[in-house]
Short mmCIF file of C-alpha atoms in Angstrom, two decimals:
data_model
loop_
_atom_site.label_atom_id
_atom_site.label_comp_id
_atom_site.label_asym_id
_atom_site.label_seq_id
_atom_site.Cartn_x
_atom_site.Cartn_y
_atom_site.Cartn_z
CA MET A 174 -22.24 8.47 21.59
CA ILE A 175 -22.37 6.28 24.29
CA THR A 176 -24.84 2.88 24.92
CA GLN A 177 -26.97 2.38 27.77
CA ALA A 178 -24.71 -0.18 28.44
CA GLN A 179 -21.94 2.44 29.48
CA ILE A 180 -23.81 4.22 31.70
CA PRO A 181 -22.37 2.38 34.64
CA ALA A 182 -18.84 2.90 33.74
CA VAL A 183 -19.48 6.77 33.32
CA LEU A 184 -21.09 7.77 36.78
CA ASP A 185 -18.66 8.84 39.35
CA HIS A 186 -15.67 8.54 36.86
CA PRO A 187 -13.70 11.84 35.62
CA VAL A 188 -14.94 13.74 32.98
CA TYR A 189 -12.53 15.80 30.61
CA ASP A 190 -12.72 18.08 27.82
CA ALA A 191 -10.70 17.21 24.63
CA SER A 192 -7.70 19.07 25.53
CA GLY A 193 -7.15 17.01 28.41
CA ASN A 194 -8.39 19.27 31.40
CA LYS A 195 -10.35 17.82 34.01
CA ILE A 196 -13.80 19.08 34.26
CA GLY A 197 -15.40 17.24 37.53
CA GLU A 198 -16.85 14.15 38.06
CA ALA A 199 -20.33 12.50 36.26
CA LYS A 200 -23.26 12.70 38.61
CA HIS A 201 -26.30 12.03 36.47
CA VAL A 202 -27.19 10.51 33.15
CA PHE A 203 -30.34 11.70 31.41
CA VAL A 204 -31.87 9.79 28.50
CA ASP A 205 -34.78 10.25 26.12
CA ASP A 206 -38.03 9.46 27.07
CA GLU A 207 -38.77 7.58 23.73
CA THR A 208 -35.62 6.43 22.29
CA GLY A 209 -33.91 5.73 25.93
CA ARG A 210 -30.67 7.25 24.04
CA PRO A 211 -28.42 9.10 26.63
CA ASP A 212 -28.83 13.08 25.84
CA TRP A 213 -26.90 14.57 28.68
CA VAL A 214 -24.49 13.87 31.65
CA SER A 215 -24.49 16.28 34.39
CA VAL A 216 -20.89 16.85 35.77
CA LYS A 217 -19.97 18.11 39.57
CA THR A 218 -17.70 20.55 38.85
CA GLY A 219 -16.58 21.52 42.75
CA PHE A 220 -16.49 19.86 46.00
CA LEU A 221 -17.41 22.83 48.15
CA THR A 222 -20.25 23.90 46.22
CA GLY A 223 -21.66 20.46 44.58
CA ALA A 224 -22.59 22.41 41.62
CA GLU A 225 -23.52 20.06 38.92
CA CYS A 226 -23.21 21.41 34.73
CA PHE A 227 -25.20 19.75 31.97
CA VAL A 228 -22.99 18.79 28.86
CA PRO A 229 -24.68 16.66 25.83
CA ILE A 230 -23.61 13.33 25.78
CA HIS A 231 -24.36 12.70 22.18
CA GLU A 232 -20.34 13.15 20.97
CA ALA A 233 -18.91 12.04 23.86
CA THR A 234 -17.06 9.21 24.23
CA VAL A 235 -15.63 6.49 26.91
CA VAL A 236 -12.14 6.36 26.89
CA GLU A 237 -10.07 3.78 29.18
CA ASP A 238 -11.67 5.34 32.56
CA HIS A 239 -12.70 8.57 31.71
CA LEU A 240 -15.74 10.46 29.70
CA GLU A 241 -14.56 12.58 27.34
CA VAL A 242 -16.63 15.76 26.03
CA PRO A 243 -15.62 17.69 22.77
CA TYR A 244 -16.23 21.09 24.81
CA PRO A 245 -14.01 23.13 26.75
CA LYS A 246 -13.71 22.93 30.05
CA GLY A 247 -14.87 26.54 30.69
CA LYS A 248 -17.89 25.99 28.36
CA VAL A 249 -19.25 23.50 30.33
CA LYS A 250 -18.43 25.20 33.69
CA ASP A 251 -20.07 28.39 32.33
CA ALA A 252 -23.76 26.55 31.19
CA PRO A 253 -26.51 27.58 32.53
CA SER A 254 -28.20 26.19 35.61
CA VAL A 255 -31.50 24.23 35.31
CA ASP A 256 -33.66 22.78 37.71
CA VAL A 257 -34.43 18.53 37.08
CA ASP A 258 -37.89 17.96 38.61
CA ALA A 259 -38.75 15.14 40.98
CA GLY A 260 -38.93 12.42 38.08
CA GLY A 261 -35.23 13.01 37.48
CA HIS A 262 -36.21 15.05 33.67
CA LEU A 263 -35.40 18.12 31.99
CA SER A 264 -38.07 20.21 30.81
CA ALA A 265 -38.34 20.86 27.15
CA ALA A 266 -37.78 24.70 27.75
CA GLU A 267 -34.84 23.76 29.85
CA GLU A 268 -33.21 21.22 27.33
CA ARG A 269 -34.13 23.75 24.51
CA ARG A 270 -32.02 26.43 26.37
CA LEU A 271 -28.87 23.98 27.06
CA TYR A 272 -28.98 23.26 23.17
CA GLU A 273 -28.86 26.57 22.02
CA TYR A 274 -26.14 27.13 24.89
CA TYR A 275 -23.87 24.49 23.20
CA GLY A 276 -24.83 25.57 19.32
CA ILE A 277 -26.92 22.61 18.46
CA GLY A 278 -29.97 22.50 16.55
CA TRP A 279 -32.51 21.68 18.73
CA GLU A 280 -35.07 20.75 15.42
CA GLY A 281 -31.96 18.55 14.33
CA THR A 282 -31.73 17.02 17.55
CA GLN A 283 -35.47 16.15 17.56
CA GLU A 284 -34.91 14.51 14.66
CA GLN A 285 -31.95 12.82 15.55
CA GLY A 286 -33.35 11.36 18.89
CA GLY A 287 -36.74 10.40 17.37
CA ARG A 288 -38.81 13.15 19.02
CA SER A 289 -40.70 13.58 15.89
CA GLY A 290 -41.89 9.67 15.84
CA ASP A 291 -39.16 8.40 13.71
CA ASP A 292 -38.26 4.62 14.75
CA ALA A 293 -34.90 4.54 12.53
CA MET A 294 -31.61 6.18 13.97
CA THR A 295 -29.47 7.10 11.55
CA ARG A 296 -25.40 5.60 11.91
CA SER A 297 -22.70 8.26 10.37
CA GLU A 298 -18.97 7.56 9.49
CA GLU A 299 -15.97 9.36 9.01
CA HIS A 300 -13.96 9.27 5.97
CA MET A 301 -10.48 10.02 5.45
CA HIS A 302 -9.94 12.31 2.41
CA VAL A 303 -6.28 12.68 1.74
CA GLY A 304 -4.43 15.33 -0.78
CA VAL A 305 -1.19 16.43 -1.66
CA GLU A 306 0.37 19.33 -0.85
CA GLN A 307 3.67 20.53 -2.59
CA ARG A 308 7.11 21.48 -0.58
CA GLU A 309 10.57 21.90 -1.33
CA ALA A 310 12.42 18.68 -1.21
CA GLY A 311 16.10 19.65 -2.09
CA LYS A 312 18.62 22.33 -4.29
CA ALA A 313 20.37 20.77 -7.34
CA ARG A 314 22.98 23.10 -8.90
CA LEU A 315 25.53 23.25 -11.96
CA ARG A 316 29.43 24.35 -11.10
CA LYS A 317 32.09 25.09 -13.65
CA TYR A 318 35.78 24.27 -12.15
CA VAL A 319 39.37 23.53 -14.22
CA VAL A 320 41.30 20.97 -13.62
CA THR A 321 44.81 20.03 -15.26
CA GLU A 322 45.52 16.46 -16.56
CA GLU A 323 48.65 15.24 -17.98
CA VAL A 324 48.34 14.04 -21.93
CA GLN A 325 50.49 12.66 -23.90
CA GLN A 326 50.39 11.87 -27.83
CA THR A 327 53.16 10.00 -29.85
CA ILE A 328 53.37 11.84 -33.58
CA PRO A 329 56.59 11.61 -36.09
CA VAL A 330 59.53 13.43 -36.59
CA ARG A 331 61.95 13.89 -38.99
CA HIS A 332 65.54 15.24 -39.04
CA GLU A 333 68.89 15.29 -41.15
CA GLU A 334 72.20 13.27 -40.86
CA VAL A 335 75.40 13.97 -42.71
CA VAL A 336 76.25 11.21 -44.94
CA LEU A 337 80.05 10.71 -46.10
CA GLU A 338 80.26 10.05 -49.96
CA ARG A 339 83.30 8.88 -51.42
CA GLU A 340 83.49 8.50 -55.23
CA PRO A 341 86.71 7.63 -57.45
CA VAL A 342 87.60 10.23 -60.19
CA THR A 343 86.49 8.97 -63.28
CA ASP A 344 86.28 10.68 -66.68
CA ALA A 345 82.53 11.57 -65.74
CA ASN A 346 83.97 13.89 -63.03
CA ARG A 347 87.53 14.76 -63.90
CA ASP A 348 86.17 18.04 -64.95
CA ALA A 349 85.06 19.12 -61.97
CA ALA A 350 87.72 17.41 -59.97
CA LEU A 351 90.49 19.32 -61.97
CA SER A 352 88.88 22.70 -61.63
CA GLY A 353 90.34 24.10 -59.04
CA PRO A 354 93.84 24.66 -58.10
CA GLU A 355 95.98 21.77 -57.95
CA ILE A 356 97.18 21.91 -54.29
CA SER A 357 94.88 23.70 -51.79
CA GLU A 358 92.98 24.11 -48.34
CA ALA A 359 88.99 24.29 -48.71
CA GLU A 360 86.03 24.08 -46.42
CA HIS A 361 82.27 23.05 -47.60
CA GLU A 362 79.55 23.15 -44.80
CA VAL A 363 76.60 21.70 -44.67
CA THR A 364 73.19 22.93 -42.44
CA LEU A 365 71.25 19.75 -40.82
CA HIS A 366 67.63 20.53 -40.06
CA ALA A 367 65.60 18.58 -37.29
CA GLU A 368 62.18 18.65 -37.32
CA GLU A 369 60.63 19.05 -33.21
CA PRO A 370 57.45 18.65 -31.41
CA VAL A 371 55.31 22.03 -31.18
CA VAL A 372 52.83 22.14 -28.21
CA GLU A 373 49.94 24.42 -28.30
CA THR A 374 46.21 24.07 -26.75
CA ARG A 375 43.06 25.03 -28.13
CA ALA A 376 39.60 25.33 -26.21
CA THR A 377 36.63 23.56 -28.03
CA PRO A 378 33.27 23.38 -26.77
CA VAL A 379 32.47 19.80 -26.50
CA GLU A 380 29.03 19.71 -24.74
CA ARG A 381 26.37 21.69 -23.53
CA VAL A 382 25.07 20.52 -19.97
CA ARG A 383 21.98 22.16 -18.10
CA LEU A 384 19.70 21.50 -15.02
CA SER A 385 16.22 20.65 -15.82
CA THR A 386 13.39 18.96 -13.26
CA GLU A 387 10.94 15.51 -14.42
CA GLU A 388 7.74 14.41 -12.36
CA VAL A 389 8.37 10.98 -11.20
CA ALA A 390 5.03 9.51 -10.23
CA ASP A 391 5.26 7.35 -7.14
CA GLU A 392 3.31 5.45 -3.98
CA GLU A 393 2.61 6.24 -0.11
CA THR A 394 0.68 4.76 1.97
CA VAL A 395 -1.24 7.05 4.30
CA ARG A 396 -2.68 6.08 7.77
CA GLY A 397 -5.19 7.99 9.79
CA GLN A 398 -7.97 7.43 12.27
CA VAL A 399 -11.58 7.44 11.31
CA ARG A 400 -14.91 7.02 14.19
CA LYS A 401 -17.63 5.06 12.91
CA GLU A 402 -20.60 5.07 14.71
CA ARG A 403 -22.58 1.47 15.96
CA ILE A 404 -25.71 0.63 16.85
CA GLU A 405 -27.07 -1.88 19.63
CA ALA A 406 -30.10 -3.00 20.17
CA ASP A 407 -31.20 -3.82 23.73
CA LEU A 408 -33.78 -6.61 22.98
CA PRO A 409 -36.20 -8.18 25.39
CA ASP A 410 -35.02 -11.53 26.81
CA GLU A 411 -38.45 -13.45 25.02
CA GLU A 412 -37.29 -11.78 21.88
CA ARG A 413 -33.56 -12.77 21.76
CA GLY A 414 -34.32 -16.70 22.59
CA THR A 415 -37.25 -16.84 19.79
CA ASP A 416 -36.16 -18.44 16.54
CA ARG A 417 -36.84 -16.54 13.77
#
């Protein structure tokens, strides 16, 4: 919405649609007779024909050096042509036809513009509503593979060694000493034993591993743009200087 103070900045300046397409040049701004609020702007769409199309200015915005309207260029150029009387006014019938073309409720516009006798304006604001949507953030997987490691362990082992024992012949062992021939050859053998490490491996379950998910709460700051309407009052000079 533009104010009366912005009208000079609109006239003879480019008019664009919301997609950035230039529609033409703003030539005339028509205001409501009762509220003084700008209602329509006429846009000259061609240099040769000089045709002017009417577009509602309620939701238009002044962007840098041009006016931006929320209607496509083709919609504006195909608007019905209307006749403006000598006083620069649109008739009620022509205005109704334009409102119907742009899909704007005539009755709702009358209430908003004060045509029903209401002396108050409605100021609206946009509010940002933020929600969440779930998306895939990544994948996790388990993979089992085999590695070989060198390990060592110390264990006790035993072995037998030969001990040569000599004992003199006494009365106690004389009979055993004389049991064989007096002079002969003989041989006696002893088997030695020894322990040695024996290694074998056994697979033993040691743990169970699985993947699961858990939700972790976090916070993110979301930024956006919202539009707010502002209402300005143009007061007579004598009222501006009055102390209250």
